[in-house]
mmCIF file of C-alpha atoms in Angstrom:
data_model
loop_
_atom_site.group_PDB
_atom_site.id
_atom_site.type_symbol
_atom_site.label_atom_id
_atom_site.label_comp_id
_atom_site.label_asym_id
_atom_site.label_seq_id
_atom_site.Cartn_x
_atom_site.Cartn_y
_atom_site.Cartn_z
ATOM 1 C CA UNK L 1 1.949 9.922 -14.952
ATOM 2 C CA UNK L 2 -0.415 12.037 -12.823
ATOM 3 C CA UNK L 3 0.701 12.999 -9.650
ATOM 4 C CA UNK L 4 -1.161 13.605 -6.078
ATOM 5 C CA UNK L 5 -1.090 14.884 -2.552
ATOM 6 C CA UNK L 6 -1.025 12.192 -0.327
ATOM 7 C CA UNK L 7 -3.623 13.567 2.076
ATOM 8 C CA UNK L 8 -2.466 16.562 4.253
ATOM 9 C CA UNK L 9 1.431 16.062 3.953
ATOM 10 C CA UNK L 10 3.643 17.406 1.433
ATOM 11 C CA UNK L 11 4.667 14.199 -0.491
ATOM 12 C CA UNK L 12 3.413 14.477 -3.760
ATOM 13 C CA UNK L 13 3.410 10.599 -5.279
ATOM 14 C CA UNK L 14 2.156 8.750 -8.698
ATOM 15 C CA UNK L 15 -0.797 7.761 -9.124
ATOM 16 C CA UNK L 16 0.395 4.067 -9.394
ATOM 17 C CA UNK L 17 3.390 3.648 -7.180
ATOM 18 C CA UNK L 18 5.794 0.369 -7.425
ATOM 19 C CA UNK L 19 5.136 -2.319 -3.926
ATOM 20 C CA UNK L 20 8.799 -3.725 -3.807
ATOM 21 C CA UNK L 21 7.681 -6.994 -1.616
ATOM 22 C CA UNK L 22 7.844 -8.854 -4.732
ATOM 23 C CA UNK L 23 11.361 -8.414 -5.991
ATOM 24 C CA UNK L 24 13.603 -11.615 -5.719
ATOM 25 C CA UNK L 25 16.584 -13.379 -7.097
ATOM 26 C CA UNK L 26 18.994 -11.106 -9.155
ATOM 27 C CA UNK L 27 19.666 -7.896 -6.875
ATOM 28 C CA UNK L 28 21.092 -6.096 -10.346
ATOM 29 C CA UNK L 29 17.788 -7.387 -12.083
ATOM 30 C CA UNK L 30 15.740 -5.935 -9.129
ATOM 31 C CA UNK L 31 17.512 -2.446 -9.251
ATOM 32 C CA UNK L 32 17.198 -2.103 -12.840
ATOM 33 C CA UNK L 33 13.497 -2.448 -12.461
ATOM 34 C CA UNK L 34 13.556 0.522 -9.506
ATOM 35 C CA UNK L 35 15.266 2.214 -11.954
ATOM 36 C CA UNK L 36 13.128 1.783 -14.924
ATOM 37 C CA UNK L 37 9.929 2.654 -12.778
ATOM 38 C CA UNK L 38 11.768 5.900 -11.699
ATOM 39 C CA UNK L 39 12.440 6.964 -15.158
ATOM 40 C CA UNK L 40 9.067 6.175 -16.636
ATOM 41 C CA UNK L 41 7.310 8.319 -13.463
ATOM 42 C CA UNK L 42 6.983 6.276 -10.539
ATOM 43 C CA UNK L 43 7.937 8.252 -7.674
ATOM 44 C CA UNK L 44 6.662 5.855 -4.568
ATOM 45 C CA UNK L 45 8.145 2.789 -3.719
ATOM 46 C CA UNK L 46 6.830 0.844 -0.748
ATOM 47 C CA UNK L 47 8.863 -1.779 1.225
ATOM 48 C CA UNK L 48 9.075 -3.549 4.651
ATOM 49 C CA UNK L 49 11.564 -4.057 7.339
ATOM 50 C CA UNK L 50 9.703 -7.930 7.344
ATOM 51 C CA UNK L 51 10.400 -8.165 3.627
ATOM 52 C CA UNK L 52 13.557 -10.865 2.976
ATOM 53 C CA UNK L 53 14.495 -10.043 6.541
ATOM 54 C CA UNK L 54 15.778 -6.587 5.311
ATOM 55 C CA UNK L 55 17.108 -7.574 2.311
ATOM 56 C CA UNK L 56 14.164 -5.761 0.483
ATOM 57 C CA UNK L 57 15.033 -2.187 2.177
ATOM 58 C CA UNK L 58 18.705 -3.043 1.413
ATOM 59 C CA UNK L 59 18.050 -3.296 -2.699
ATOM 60 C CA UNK L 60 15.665 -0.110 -2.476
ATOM 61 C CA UNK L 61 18.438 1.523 -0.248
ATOM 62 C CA UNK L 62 21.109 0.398 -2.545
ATOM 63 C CA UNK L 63 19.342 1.332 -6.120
ATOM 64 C CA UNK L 64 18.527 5.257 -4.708
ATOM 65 C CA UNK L 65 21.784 6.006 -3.157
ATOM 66 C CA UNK L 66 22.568 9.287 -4.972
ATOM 67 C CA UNK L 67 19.409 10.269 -6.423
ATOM 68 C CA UNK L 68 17.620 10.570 -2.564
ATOM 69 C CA UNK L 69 15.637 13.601 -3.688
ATOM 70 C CA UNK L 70 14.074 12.478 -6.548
ATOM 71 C CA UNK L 71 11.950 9.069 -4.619
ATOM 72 C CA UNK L 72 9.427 8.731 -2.002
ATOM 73 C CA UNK L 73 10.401 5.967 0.129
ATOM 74 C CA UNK L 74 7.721 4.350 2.284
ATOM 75 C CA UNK L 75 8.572 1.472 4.694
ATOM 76 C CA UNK L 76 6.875 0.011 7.609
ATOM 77 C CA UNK L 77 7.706 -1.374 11.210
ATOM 78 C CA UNK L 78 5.948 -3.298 14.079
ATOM 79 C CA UNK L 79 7.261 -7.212 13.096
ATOM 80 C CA UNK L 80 10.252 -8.097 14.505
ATOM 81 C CA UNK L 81 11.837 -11.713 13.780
ATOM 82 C CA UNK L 82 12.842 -13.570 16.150
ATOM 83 C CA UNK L 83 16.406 -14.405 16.772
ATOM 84 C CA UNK L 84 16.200 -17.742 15.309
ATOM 85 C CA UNK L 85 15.311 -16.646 12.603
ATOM 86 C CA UNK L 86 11.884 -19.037 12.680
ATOM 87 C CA UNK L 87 9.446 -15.911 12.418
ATOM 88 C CA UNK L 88 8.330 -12.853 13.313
ATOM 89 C CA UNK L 89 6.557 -11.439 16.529
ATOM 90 C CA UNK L 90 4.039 -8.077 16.750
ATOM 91 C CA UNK L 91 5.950 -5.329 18.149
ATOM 92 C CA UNK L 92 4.396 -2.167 18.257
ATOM 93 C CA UNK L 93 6.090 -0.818 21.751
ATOM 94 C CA UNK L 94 7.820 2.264 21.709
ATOM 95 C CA UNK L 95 11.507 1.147 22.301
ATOM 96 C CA UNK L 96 10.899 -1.213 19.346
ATOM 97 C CA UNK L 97 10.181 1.774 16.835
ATOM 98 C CA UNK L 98 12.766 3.634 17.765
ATOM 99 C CA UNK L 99 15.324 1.003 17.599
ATOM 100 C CA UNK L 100 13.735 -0.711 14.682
ATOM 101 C CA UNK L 101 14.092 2.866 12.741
ATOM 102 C CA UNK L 102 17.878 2.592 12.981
ATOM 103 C CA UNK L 103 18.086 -0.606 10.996
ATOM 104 C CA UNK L 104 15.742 0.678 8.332
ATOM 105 C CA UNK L 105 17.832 3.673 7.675
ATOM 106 C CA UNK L 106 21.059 2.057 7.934
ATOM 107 C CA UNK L 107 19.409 -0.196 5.230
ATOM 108 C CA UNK L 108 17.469 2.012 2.979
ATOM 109 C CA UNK L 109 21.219 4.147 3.537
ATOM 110 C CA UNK L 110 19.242 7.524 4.367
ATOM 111 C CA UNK L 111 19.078 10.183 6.890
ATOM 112 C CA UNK L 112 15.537 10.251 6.632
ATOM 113 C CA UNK L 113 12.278 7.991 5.914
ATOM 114 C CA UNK L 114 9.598 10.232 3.680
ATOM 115 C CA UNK L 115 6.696 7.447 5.121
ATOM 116 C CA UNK L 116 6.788 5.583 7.943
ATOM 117 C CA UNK L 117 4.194 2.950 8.344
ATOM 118 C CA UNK L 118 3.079 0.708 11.527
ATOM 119 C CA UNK L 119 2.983 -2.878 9.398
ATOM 120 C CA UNK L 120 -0.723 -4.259 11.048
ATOM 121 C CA UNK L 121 -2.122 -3.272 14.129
ATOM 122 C CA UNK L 122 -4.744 -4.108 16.850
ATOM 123 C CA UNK L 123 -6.965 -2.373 19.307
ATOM 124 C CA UNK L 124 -5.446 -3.778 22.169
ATOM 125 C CA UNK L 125 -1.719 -2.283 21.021
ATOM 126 C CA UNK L 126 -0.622 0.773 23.029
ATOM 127 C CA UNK L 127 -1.658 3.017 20.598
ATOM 128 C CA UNK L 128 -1.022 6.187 22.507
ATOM 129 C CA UNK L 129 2.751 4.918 22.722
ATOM 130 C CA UNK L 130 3.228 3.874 19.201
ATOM 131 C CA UNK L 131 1.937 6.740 17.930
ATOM 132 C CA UNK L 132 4.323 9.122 20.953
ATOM 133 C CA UNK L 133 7.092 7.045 18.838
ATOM 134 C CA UNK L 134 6.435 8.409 15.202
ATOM 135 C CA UNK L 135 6.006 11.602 17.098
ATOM 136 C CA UNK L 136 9.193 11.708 18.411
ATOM 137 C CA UNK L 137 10.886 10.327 15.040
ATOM 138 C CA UNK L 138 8.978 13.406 12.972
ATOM 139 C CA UNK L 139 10.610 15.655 15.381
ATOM 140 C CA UNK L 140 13.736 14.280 15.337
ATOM 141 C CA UNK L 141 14.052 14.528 11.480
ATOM 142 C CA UNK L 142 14.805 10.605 10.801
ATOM 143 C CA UNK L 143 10.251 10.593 9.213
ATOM 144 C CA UNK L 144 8.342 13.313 7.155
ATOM 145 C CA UNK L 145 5.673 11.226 7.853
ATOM 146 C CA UNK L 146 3.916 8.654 9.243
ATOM 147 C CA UNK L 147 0.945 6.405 8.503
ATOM 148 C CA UNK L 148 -0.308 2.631 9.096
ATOM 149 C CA UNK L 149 -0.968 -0.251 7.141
ATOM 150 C CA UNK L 150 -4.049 -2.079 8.158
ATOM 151 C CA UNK L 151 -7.656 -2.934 7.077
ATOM 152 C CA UNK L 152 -9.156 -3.049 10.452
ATOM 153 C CA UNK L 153 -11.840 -0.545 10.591
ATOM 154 C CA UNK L 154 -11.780 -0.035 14.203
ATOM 155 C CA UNK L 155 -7.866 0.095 14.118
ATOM 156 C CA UNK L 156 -8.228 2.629 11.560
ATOM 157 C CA UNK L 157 -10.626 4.951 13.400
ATOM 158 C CA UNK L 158 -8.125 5.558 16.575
ATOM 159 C CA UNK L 159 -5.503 6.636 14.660
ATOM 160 C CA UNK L 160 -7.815 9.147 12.867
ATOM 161 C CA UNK L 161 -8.941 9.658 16.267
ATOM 162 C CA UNK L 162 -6.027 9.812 18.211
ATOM 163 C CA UNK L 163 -3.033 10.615 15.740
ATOM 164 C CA UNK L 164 -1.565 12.920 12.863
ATOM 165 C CA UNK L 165 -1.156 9.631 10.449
ATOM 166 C CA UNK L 166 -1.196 11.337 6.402
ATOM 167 C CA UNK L 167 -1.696 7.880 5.180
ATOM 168 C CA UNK L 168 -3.646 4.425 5.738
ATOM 169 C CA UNK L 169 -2.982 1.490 2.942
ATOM 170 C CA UNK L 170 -5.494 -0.933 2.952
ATOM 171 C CA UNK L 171 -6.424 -3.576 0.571
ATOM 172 C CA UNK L 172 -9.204 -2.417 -2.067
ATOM 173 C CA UNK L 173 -10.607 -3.798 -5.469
ATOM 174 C CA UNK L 174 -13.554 -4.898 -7.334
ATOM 175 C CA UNK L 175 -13.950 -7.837 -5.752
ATOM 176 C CA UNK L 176 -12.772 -6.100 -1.752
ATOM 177 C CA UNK L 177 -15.205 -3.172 -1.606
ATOM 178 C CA UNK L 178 -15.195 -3.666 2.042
ATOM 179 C CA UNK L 179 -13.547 -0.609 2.751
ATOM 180 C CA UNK L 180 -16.248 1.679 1.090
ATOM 181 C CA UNK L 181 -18.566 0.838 4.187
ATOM 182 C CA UNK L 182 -17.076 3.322 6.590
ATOM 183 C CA UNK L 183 -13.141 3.622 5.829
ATOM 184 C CA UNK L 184 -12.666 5.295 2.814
ATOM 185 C CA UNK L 185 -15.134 8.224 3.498
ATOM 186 C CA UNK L 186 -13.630 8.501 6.893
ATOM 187 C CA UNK L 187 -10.220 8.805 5.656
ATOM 188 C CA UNK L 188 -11.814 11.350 2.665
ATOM 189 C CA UNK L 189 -12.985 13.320 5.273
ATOM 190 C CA UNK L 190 -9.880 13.990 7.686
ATOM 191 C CA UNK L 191 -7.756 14.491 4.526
ATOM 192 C CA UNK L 192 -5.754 11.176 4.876
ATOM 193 C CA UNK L 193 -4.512 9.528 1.974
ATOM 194 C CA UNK L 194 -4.827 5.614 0.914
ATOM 195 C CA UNK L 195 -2.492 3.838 -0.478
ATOM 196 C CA UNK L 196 -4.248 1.015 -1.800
ATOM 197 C CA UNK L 197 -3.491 -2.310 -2.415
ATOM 198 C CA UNK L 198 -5.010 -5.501 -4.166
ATOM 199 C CA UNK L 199 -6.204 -3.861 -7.048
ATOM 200 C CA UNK L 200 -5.816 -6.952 -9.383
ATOM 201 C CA UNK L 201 -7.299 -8.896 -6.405
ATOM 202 C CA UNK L 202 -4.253 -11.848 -6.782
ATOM 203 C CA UNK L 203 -4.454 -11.031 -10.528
ATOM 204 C CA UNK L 204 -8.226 -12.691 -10.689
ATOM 205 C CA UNK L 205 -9.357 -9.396 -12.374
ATOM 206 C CA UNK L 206 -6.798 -9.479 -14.958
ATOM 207 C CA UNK L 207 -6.924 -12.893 -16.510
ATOM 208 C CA UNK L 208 -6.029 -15.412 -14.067
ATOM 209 C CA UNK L 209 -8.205 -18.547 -13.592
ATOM 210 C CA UNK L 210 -11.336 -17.917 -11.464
ATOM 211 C CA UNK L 211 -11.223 -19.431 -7.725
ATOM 212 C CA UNK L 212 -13.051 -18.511 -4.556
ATOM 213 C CA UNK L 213 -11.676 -14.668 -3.421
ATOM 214 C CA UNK L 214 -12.374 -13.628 0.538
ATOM 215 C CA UNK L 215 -16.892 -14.050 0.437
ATOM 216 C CA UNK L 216 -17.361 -14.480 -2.934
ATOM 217 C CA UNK L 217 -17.717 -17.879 -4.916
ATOM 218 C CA UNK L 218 -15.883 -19.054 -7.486
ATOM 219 C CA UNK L 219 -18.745 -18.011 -10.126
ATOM 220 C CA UNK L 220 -19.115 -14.688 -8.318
ATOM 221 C CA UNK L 221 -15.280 -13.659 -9.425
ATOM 222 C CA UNK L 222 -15.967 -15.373 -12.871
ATOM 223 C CA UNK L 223 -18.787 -12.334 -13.257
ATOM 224 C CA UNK L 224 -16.732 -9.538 -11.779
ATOM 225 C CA UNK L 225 -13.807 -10.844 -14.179
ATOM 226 C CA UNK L 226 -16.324 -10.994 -16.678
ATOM 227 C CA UNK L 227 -17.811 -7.665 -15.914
ATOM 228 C CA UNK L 228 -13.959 -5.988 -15.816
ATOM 229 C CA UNK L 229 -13.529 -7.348 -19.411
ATOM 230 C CA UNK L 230 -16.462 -6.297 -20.754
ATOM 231 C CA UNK L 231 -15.869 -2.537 -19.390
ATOM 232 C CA UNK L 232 -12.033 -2.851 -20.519
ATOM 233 C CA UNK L 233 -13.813 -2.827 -24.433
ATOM 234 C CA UNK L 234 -11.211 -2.166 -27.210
ATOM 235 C CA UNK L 235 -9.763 0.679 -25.512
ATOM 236 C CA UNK L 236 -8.598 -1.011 -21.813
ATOM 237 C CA UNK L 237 -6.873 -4.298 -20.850
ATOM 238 C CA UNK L 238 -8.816 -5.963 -18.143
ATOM 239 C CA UNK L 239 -6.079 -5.226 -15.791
ATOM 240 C CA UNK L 240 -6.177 -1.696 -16.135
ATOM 241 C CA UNK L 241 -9.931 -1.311 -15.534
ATOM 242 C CA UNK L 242 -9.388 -2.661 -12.468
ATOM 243 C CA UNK L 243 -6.573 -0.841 -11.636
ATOM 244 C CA UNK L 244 -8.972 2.225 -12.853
ATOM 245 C CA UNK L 245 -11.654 0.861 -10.704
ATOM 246 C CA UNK L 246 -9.278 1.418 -7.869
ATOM 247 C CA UNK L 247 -8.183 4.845 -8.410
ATOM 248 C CA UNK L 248 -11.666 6.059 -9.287
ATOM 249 C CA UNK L 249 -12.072 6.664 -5.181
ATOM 250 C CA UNK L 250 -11.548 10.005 -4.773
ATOM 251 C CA UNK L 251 -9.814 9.152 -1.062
ATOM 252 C CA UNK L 252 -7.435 7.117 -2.956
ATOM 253 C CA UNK L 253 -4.314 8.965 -3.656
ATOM 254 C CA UNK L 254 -2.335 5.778 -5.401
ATOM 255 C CA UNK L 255 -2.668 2.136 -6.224
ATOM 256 C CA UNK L 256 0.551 0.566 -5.099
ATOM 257 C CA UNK L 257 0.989 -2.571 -7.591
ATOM 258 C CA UNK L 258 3.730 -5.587 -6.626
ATOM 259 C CA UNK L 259 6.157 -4.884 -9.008
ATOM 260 C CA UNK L 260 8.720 -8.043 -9.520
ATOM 261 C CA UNK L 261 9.289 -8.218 -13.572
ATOM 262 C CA UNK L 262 9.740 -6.176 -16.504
ATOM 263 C CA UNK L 263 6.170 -7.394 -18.078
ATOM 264 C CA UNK L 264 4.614 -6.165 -14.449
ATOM 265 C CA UNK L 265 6.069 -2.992 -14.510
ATOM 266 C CA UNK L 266 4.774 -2.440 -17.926
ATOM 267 C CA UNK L 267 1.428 -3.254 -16.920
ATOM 268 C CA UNK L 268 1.328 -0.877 -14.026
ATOM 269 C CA UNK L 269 2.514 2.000 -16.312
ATOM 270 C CA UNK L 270 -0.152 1.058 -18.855
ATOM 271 C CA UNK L 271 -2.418 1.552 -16.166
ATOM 272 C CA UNK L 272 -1.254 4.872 -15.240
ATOM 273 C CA UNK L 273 -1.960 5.931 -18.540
ATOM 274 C CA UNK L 274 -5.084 3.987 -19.080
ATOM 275 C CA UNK L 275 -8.424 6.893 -19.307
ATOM 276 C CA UNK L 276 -10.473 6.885 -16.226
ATOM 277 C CA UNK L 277 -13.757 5.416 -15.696
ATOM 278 C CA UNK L 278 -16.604 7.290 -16.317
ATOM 279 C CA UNK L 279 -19.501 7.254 -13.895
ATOM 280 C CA UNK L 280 -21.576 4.584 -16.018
ATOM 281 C CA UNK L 281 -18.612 2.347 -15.968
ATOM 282 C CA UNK L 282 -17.984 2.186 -12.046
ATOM 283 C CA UNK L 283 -21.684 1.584 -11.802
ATOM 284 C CA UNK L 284 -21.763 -0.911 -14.392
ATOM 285 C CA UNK L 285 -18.725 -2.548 -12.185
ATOM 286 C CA UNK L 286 -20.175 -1.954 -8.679
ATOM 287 C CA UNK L 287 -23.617 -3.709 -9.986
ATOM 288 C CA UNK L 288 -22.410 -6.706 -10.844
ATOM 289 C CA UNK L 289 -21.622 -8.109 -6.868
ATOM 290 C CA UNK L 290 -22.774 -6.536 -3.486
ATOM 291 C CA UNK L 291 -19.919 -4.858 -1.759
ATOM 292 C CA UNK L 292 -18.678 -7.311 0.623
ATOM 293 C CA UNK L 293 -18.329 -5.681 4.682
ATOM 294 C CA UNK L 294 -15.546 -6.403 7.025
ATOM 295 C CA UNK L 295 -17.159 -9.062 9.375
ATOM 296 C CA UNK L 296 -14.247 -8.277 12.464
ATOM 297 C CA UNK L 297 -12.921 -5.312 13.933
ATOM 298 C CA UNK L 298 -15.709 -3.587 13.602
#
């Protein structure tokens, strides 16, 4: 497993890094699995104070109780359900954080959060008090760091702007280059990391019948599938060039894959181990479709 900086903080993660928002049913099952990723080199695990109303933070909390200093726990904030239960409402005030950081700790059963994450984000959000929050929770002790989770370019840009975030995760793949346009070399340039996402695109670059994916057609994803096979050769599995194809960004510090069986977890570590692209491949793969743009939040 290779290892990297993500951006100017001092967490060093894996290259691939485990997204927990998929684990379900058997609790035991599900902390075997953090366990098994741990051993074989995973360091990062990502969850969500939305995910199974808490339940999520509770399994990661429960499977690294003991063994704190050897994981990088990332978990985000800014949905809060309501008290019925019946959903979940954007919360990215001030008193919320600082409230809602309680819970996740209690949860995760830390004294401290390595990555915390604002889950989404708008322009009209009081930025200036959201970020005055993570601020205020770095100082305190309870976050190393903080960082947001969003794919809204202009989003993005204040908190470069305006903040100290080390980290931004954002959906990117073959077939959602959107954040090459301005994003990624933004992010390259402040020395921010990306956590990326997607990188199977909903498993329609590793073998999963073709549909219709964000702008593209459904016989535009047949040819990037097409294309990610014939790169893959003898010596790749599709899934692993495009987990490849991900990583090849040199802002990208890890491709954060949802993680919810055995088989999954496998195929992650494959692709940790998988030989990078060389330049002639990721041209080969960029060639196939134009890089789609982001259309909003511009």
């Amino acid at each position: 497993m290779k290892y990297k900086q993500l951006g100017k903080s001092d967490l060093s993660i894996s290259e691939v890094s485990f997204g927990c928002m998929s684990l379900q049913g058997d609790e035991n099952e599900s902390i075997k699995l953090l366990h098994q990723a741990l051993d074989k080199g995973i360091t990062y695990f990502d969850t969500a104070d939305l995910y199974d109303k808490g339940k999520n933070e509770e399994t990661v909390g429960r499977a690294f109780k003991g063994m704190r200093d050897k994981v990088i726990i990332g978990t985000k904030v800014g949905n809060q359900w309501r008290p019925d239960g019946s959903g979940w409402d954007w919360n990215p005030s001030k008193t919320y954080i600082l409230q809602a950081v309680e819970q996740s700790l209690k949860r995760l059963q830390t004294d401290y959060i390595d990555l915390y994450q604002l889950h989404g984000g708008t322009i009209d959000d009081p930025i200036d008090e959201t970020i005055e929050a993570f601020e205020q929770l770095k100082q305190q002790g309870k976050i190393r760091h903080y960082g947001i989770s969003s794919i809204r370019p202009n989003v993005i840009q204040e908190y470069v702007r305006r903040s100290n975030i080390a980290s931004v995760m954002l959906q990117y793949s073959l077939l959602d280059r959107r954040a090459e346009e301005k994003v990624l070399e933004l992010l390259q340039q402040n020395n921010i990391g990306v956590l990326a996402r997607g990188s199977l695109a909903q498993g329609l670059l590793a073998g999963k019948p073709a549909k219709s994916y964000l702008n593209y057609t459904l016989e535009e994803v047949q040819q990037a599938a097409k294309a990610v096979t014939e790169v893959a050769g003898a010596s790749r599995k599709a899934s692993e060039t495009a987990v490849r194809f991900t990583l090849h960004h040199p802002a990208v510090t890890s491709a954060v894959m949802g993680i919810r069986t055995k088989q999954q977890l496998e195929e992650a570590l494959h692709a940790a181990s998988a030989e990078p692209l060389d330049q002639a491949e990721v041209r080969q793969l960029e060639e196939v479709l134009p890089a789609n743009k982001y259309e909003q939040h511009r």
